[in-house]
Coordinates of C-alpha atoms and ligand atoms in Angstrom, one line a residue:
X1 CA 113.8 98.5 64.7
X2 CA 111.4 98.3 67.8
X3 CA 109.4 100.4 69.2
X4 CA 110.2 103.0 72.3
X5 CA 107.6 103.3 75.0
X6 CA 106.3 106.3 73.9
X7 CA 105.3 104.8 70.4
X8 CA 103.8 101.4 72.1
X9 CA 101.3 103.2 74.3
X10 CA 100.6 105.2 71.6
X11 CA 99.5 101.9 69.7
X12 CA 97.3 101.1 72.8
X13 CA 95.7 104.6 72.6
X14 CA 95.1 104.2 69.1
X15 CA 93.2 100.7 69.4
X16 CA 90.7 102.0 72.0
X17 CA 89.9 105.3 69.5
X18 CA 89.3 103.0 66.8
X19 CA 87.4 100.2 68.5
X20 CA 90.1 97.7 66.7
X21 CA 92.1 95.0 69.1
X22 CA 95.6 95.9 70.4
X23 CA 98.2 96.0 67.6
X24 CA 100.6 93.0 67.2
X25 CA 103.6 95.0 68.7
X26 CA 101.3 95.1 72.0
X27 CA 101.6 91.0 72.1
X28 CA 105.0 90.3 71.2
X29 CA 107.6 92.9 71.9
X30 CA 110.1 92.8 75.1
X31 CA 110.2 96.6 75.9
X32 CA 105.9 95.9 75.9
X33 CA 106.3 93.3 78.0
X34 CA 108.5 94.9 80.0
X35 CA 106.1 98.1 80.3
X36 CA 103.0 95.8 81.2
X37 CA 104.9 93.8 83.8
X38 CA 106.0 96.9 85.9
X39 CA 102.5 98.5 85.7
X40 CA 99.8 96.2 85.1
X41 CA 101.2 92.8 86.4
X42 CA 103.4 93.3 89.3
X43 CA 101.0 95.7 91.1
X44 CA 98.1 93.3 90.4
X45 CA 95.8 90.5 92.2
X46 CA 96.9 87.0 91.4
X47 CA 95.2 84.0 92.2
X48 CA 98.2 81.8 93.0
X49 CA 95.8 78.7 94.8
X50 CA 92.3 77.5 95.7
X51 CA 90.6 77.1 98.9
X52 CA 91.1 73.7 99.5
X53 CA 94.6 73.6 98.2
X54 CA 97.4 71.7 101.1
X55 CA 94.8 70.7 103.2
X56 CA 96.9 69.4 106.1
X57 CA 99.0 71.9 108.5
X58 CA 102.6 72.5 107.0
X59 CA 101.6 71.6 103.4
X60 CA 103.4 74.2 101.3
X61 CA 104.4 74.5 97.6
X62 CA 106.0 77.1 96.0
X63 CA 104.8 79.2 92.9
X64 CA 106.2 81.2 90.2
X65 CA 104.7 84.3 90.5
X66 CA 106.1 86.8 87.5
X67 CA 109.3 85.8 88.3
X68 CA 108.7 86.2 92.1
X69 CA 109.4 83.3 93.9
X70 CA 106.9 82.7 96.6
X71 CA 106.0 79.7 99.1
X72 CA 102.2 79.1 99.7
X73 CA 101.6 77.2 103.1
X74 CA 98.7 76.2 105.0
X75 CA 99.3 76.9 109.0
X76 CA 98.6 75.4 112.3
X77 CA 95.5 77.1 112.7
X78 CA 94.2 76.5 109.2
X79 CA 95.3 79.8 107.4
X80 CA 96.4 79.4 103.9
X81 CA 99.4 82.4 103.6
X82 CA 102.1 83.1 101.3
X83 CA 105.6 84.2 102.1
X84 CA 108.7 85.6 100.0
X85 CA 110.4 82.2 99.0
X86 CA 113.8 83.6 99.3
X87 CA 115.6 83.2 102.4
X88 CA 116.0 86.0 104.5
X89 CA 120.4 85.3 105.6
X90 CA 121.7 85.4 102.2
X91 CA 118.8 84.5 99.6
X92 CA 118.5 80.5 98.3
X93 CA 114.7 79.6 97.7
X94 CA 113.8 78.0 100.9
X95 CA 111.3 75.5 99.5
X96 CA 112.2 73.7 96.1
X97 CA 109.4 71.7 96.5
X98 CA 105.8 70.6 97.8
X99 CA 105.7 68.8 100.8
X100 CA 104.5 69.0 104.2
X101 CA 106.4 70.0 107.0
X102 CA 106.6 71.5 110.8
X103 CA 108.8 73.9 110.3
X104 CA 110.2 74.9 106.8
X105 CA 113.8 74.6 106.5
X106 CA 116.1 76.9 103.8
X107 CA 118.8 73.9 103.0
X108 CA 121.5 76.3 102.9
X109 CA 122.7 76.8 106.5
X110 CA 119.9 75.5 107.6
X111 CA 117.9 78.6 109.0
X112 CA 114.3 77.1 110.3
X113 CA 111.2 79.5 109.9
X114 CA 107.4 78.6 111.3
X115 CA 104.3 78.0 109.6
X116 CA 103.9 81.4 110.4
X117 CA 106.9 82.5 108.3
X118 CA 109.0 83.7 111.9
X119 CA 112.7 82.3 112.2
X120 CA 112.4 79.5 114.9
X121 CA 116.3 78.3 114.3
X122 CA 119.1 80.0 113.0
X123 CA 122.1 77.2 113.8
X124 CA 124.9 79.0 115.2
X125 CA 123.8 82.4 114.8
X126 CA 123.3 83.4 118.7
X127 CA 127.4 83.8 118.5
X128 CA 126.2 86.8 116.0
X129 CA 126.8 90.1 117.9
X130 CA 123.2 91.8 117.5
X131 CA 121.7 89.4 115.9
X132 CA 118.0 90.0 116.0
X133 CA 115.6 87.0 115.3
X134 CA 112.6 89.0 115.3
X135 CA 114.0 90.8 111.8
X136 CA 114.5 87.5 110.1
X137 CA 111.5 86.1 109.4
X138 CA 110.1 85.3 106.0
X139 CA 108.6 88.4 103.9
X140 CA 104.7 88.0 104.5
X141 CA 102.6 88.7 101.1
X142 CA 99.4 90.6 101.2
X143 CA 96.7 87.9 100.5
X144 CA 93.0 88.1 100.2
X145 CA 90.6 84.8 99.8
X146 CA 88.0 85.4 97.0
X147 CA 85.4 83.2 96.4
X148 CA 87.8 80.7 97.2
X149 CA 90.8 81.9 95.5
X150 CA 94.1 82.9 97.6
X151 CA 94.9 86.3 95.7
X152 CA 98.0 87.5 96.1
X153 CA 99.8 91.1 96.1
X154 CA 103.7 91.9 95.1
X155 CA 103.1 95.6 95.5
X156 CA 102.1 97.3 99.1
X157 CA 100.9 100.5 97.0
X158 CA 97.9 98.2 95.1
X159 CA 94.5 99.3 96.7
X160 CA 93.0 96.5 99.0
X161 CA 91.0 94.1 96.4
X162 CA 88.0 92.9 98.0
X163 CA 85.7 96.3 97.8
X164 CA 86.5 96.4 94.3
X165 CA 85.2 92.7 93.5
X166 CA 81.7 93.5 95.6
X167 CA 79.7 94.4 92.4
X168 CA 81.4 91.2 91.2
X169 CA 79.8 89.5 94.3
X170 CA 76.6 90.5 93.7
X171 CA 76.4 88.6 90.5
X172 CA 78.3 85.6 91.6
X173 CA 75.9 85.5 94.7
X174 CA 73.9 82.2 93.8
X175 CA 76.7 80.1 92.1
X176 CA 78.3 79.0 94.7
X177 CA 81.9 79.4 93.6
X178 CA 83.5 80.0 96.7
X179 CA 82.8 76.4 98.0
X180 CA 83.8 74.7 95.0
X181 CA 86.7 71.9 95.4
X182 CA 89.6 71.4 92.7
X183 CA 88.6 67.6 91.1
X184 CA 91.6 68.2 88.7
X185 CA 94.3 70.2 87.1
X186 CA 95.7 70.0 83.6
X187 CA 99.0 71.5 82.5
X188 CA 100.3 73.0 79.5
X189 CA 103.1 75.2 78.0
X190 CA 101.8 77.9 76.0
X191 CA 103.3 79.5 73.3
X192 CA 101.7 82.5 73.0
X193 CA 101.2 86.0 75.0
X194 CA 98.9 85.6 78.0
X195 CA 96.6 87.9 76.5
X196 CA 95.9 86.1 73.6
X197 CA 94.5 83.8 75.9
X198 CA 92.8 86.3 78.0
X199 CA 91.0 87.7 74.6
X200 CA 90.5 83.9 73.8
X201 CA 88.8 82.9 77.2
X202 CA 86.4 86.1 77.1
X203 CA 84.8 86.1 74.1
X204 CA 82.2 83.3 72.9
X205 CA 82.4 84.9 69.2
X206 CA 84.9 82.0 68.3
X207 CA 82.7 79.3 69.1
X208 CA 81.0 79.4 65.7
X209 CA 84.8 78.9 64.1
X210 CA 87.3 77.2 66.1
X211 CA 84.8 75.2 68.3
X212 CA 81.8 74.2 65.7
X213 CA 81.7 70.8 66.8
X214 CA 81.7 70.9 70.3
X215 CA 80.5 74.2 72.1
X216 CA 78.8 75.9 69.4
X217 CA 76.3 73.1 70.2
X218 CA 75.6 73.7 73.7
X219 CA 77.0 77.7 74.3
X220 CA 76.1 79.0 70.1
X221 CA 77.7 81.9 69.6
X222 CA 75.0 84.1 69.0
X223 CA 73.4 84.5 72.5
X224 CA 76.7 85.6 74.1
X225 CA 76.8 89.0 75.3
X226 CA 79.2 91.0 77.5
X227 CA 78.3 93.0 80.9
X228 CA 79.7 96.6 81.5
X229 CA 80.1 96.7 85.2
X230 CA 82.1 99.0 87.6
X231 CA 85.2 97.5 88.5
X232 CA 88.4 96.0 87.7
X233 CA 86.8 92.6 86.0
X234 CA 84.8 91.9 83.1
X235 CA 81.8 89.1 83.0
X236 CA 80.5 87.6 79.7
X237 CA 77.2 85.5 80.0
X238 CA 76.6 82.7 77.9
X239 CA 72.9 81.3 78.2
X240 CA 73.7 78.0 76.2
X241 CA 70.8 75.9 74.6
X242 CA 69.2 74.0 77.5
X243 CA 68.0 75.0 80.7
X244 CA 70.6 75.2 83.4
X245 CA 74.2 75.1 81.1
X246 CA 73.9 79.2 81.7
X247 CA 77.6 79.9 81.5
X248 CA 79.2 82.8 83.5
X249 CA 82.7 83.8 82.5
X250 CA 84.6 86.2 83.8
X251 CA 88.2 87.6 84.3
X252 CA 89.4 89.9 87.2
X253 CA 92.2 92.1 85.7
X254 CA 94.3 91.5 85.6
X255 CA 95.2 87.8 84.9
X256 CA 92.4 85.6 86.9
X257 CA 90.3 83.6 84.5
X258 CA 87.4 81.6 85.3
X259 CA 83.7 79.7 84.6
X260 CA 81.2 78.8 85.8
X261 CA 78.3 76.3 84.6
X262 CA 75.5 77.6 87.0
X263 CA 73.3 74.6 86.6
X264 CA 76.0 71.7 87.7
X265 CA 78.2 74.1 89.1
X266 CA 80.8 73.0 87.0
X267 CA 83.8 75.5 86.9
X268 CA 87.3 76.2 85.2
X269 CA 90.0 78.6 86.5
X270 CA 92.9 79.0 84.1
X271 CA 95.7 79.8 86.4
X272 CA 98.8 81.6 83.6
X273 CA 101.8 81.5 85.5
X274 CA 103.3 84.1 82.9
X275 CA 107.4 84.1 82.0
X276 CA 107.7 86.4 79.1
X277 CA 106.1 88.1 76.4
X278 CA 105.7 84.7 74.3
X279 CA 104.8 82.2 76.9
X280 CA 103.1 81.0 80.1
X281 CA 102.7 77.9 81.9
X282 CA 99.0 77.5 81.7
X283 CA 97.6 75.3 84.9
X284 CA 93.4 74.8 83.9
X285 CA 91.7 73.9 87.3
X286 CA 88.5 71.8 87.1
X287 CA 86.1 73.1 90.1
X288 CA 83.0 71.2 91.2
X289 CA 80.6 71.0 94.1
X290 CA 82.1 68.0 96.4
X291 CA 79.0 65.8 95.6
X292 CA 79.9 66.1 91.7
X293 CA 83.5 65.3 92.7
X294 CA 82.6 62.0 94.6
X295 CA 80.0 61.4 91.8
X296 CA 81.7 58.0 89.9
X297 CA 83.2 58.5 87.1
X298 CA 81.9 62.4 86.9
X299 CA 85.5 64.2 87.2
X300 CA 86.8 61.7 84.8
X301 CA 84.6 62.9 81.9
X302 CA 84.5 66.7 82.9
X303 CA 88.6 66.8 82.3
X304 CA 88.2 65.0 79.2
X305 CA 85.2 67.3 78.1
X306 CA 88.0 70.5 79.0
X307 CA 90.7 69.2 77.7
X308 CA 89.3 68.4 74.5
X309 CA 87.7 72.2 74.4
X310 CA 91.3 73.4 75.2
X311 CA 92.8 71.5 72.7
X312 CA 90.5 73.5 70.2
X313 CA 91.5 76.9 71.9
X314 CA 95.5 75.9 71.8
X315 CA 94.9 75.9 67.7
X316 CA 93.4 79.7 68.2
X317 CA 96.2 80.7 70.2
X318 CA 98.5 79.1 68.5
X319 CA 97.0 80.7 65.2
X320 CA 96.8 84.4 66.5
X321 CA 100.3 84.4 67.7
X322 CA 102.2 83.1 64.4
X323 CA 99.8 85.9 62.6
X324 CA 101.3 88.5 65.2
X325 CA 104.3 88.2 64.0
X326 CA 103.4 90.2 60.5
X327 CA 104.5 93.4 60.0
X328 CA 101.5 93.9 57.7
X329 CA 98.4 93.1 59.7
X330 CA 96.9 95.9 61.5
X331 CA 93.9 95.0 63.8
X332 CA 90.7 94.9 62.9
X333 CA 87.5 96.0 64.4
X334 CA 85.9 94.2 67.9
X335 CA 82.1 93.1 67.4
X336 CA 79.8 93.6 70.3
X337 CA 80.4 90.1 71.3
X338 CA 83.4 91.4 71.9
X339 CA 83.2 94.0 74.7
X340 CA 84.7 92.2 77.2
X341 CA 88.2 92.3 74.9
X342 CA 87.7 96.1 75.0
X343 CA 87.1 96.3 78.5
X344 CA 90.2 94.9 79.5
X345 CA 92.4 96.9 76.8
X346 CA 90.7 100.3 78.7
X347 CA 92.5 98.6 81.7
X348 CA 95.4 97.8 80.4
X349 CA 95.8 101.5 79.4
X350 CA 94.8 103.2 82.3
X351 CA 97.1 101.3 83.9
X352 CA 100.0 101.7 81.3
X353 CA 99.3 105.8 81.3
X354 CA 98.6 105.6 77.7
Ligands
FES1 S1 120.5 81.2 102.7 FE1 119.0 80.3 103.8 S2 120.0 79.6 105.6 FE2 121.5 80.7 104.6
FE2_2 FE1 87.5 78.7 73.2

């Protein structure tokens, strides 16, 4: 029998007492999912593109966003915005694909909408008594650019972002992040719930297990260490071995993962477009300065270097998730390489009202 509401925030509220990780239930059932979506995910900041994504004018592509179809498009004067996808006349998805374009054009009847999302051409609709143009434009989405993400908004109630990430700022002041260029994506369906890869990306604990022969090496788990901090993200710094591999990773709640390597200024975001309780699209984002990304043969063995690291973390997901499903385990305690795990569960339940 599953679990009503009531019980599953009652699960939350139990973890955080006890200082243990969420309970299984909080991973893998549909009414959780459905709880966590309404209050945590839909009213949140997502990071739906970088800064130098579509360069051109009229370069759009449209993104998944928690079910919410929306169209990203950079304009005539150089703005990168995002738009409800969904026609305004009678509701097909205006923009199936990428592409590049003057004016975006809904394929159903044909309705023609600027790069500025107002309704330049509505074919035969002037014979429309009281038809009003103006009120037919494409549904502008709240954006704000961080550090060279596009953020985007679902929910006009959500508090604007930016003051919240300032303390955020302040530690990110010398990396450099925000003019960091995209040398390369790498795409992968994940069977698991996308905070199994949250509690995966923020904790360094691991490295001594599921990545022995590879990061241990450079990022050992020992020196890892978690930063309380006031606001809605969580930073874990990882000094590594040698001078200049100081690793910064952080996530702002909450689903916007990234790292940094301050020395090279080598950096990862792991975009989850999240469909349901037991799986995302994950998209990993290489980030670089552009004189690494012009550097010969330097992008080429970055991806390689990530995607073998990922390949280690898809075994730890993969892992967690099958042992999720037992109705036996109960979660253990978090160690204090762990803080940035509890962090976020303190999130998730203030924002659940558990
Ligand atoms: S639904 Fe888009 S033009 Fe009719
Ligand atoms: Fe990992």
């Amino acid at each position: 029998m599953s679990a009503s509401p009531e019980q599953l925030l009652a699960l939350v509220r139990r973890s955080l007492d006890t200082g243990t990780g969420l309970a299984a239930e909080c991973y893998r059932e549909p009414a959780f999912f459905a709880l966590e979506r309404e209050r945590v995910l839909r009213p949140g900041w997502h990071a739906v593109a970088r800064w130098d994504a579509l360069p051109e004018a009229g370069e759009h592509m449209p993104v998944d966003l928690l079910g919410e179809p929306i169209l990203v498009v950079r304009g005539e004067d150089g703005t990168l915005r995002a738009f409800s996808n969904v026609c305004p006349h009678r509701g097909h998805i205006v923009a199936g694909d990428r592409g590049r374009a003057k004016t975006l054009v809904c394929p159903y009847h044909r309705w023609a909408f600027g790069l500025d999302g107002a309704l330049r051409a509505a074919p035969l609709m002037d014979e429309t008594p009281g038809f009003d143009r103006a009120r037919c434009g494409l549904t502008k989405l709240r954006t704000a650019l961080w550090q060279g993400f596009l953020l985007v908004c679902l929910d006009d109630a959500t508090p604007d972002v930016l003051p919240s990430l300032a303390p955020l700022d302040e530690r990110l002041a010398d990396a450099g992040l925000a003019e960091l260029v995209e040398i390369g994506t790498l795409e992968f369906d994940s069977a698991w719930n996308w905070k199994v890869m949250v509690d995966n990306f923020m904790e360094s604990y691991h490295h001594l297990g599921i990545h022995v022969d590879s990061l241990q090496k450079t990022h050992p788990a020992k020196g890892t260490y978690g930063v309380e901090g006031d606001g809605p993200f969580a930073i874990l710094e990882n000094p590594g071995v040698e001078e200049g591999d100081h690793l910064l990773v952080a996530q702002v709640f909450p689903t916007l993962l990234f790292s940094i390597v301050e020395g090279i200024r080598f950096g990862v975001w792991y975009e989850m477009q999240i469909e349901g309780p037991d799986r995302f699209r994950l998209v990993i984002h290489a980030l670089a300065p552009p004189e690494l990304a012009r550097a010969e043969g330097a992008p080429a063995a970055l991806m390689g270097q990530v995607e073998k690291i990922h390949h280690e973390d898809i075994a730890a997901c993969e892992g967690v998730q099958r042992g999720l499903a037992s109705r036996i385990w109960r979660p253990g305690p978090l160690s204090v390489k762990e803080l940035c795990l509890a962090r976020f569960h303190r999130h998730l339940a203030q924002r659940l009202g558990a």
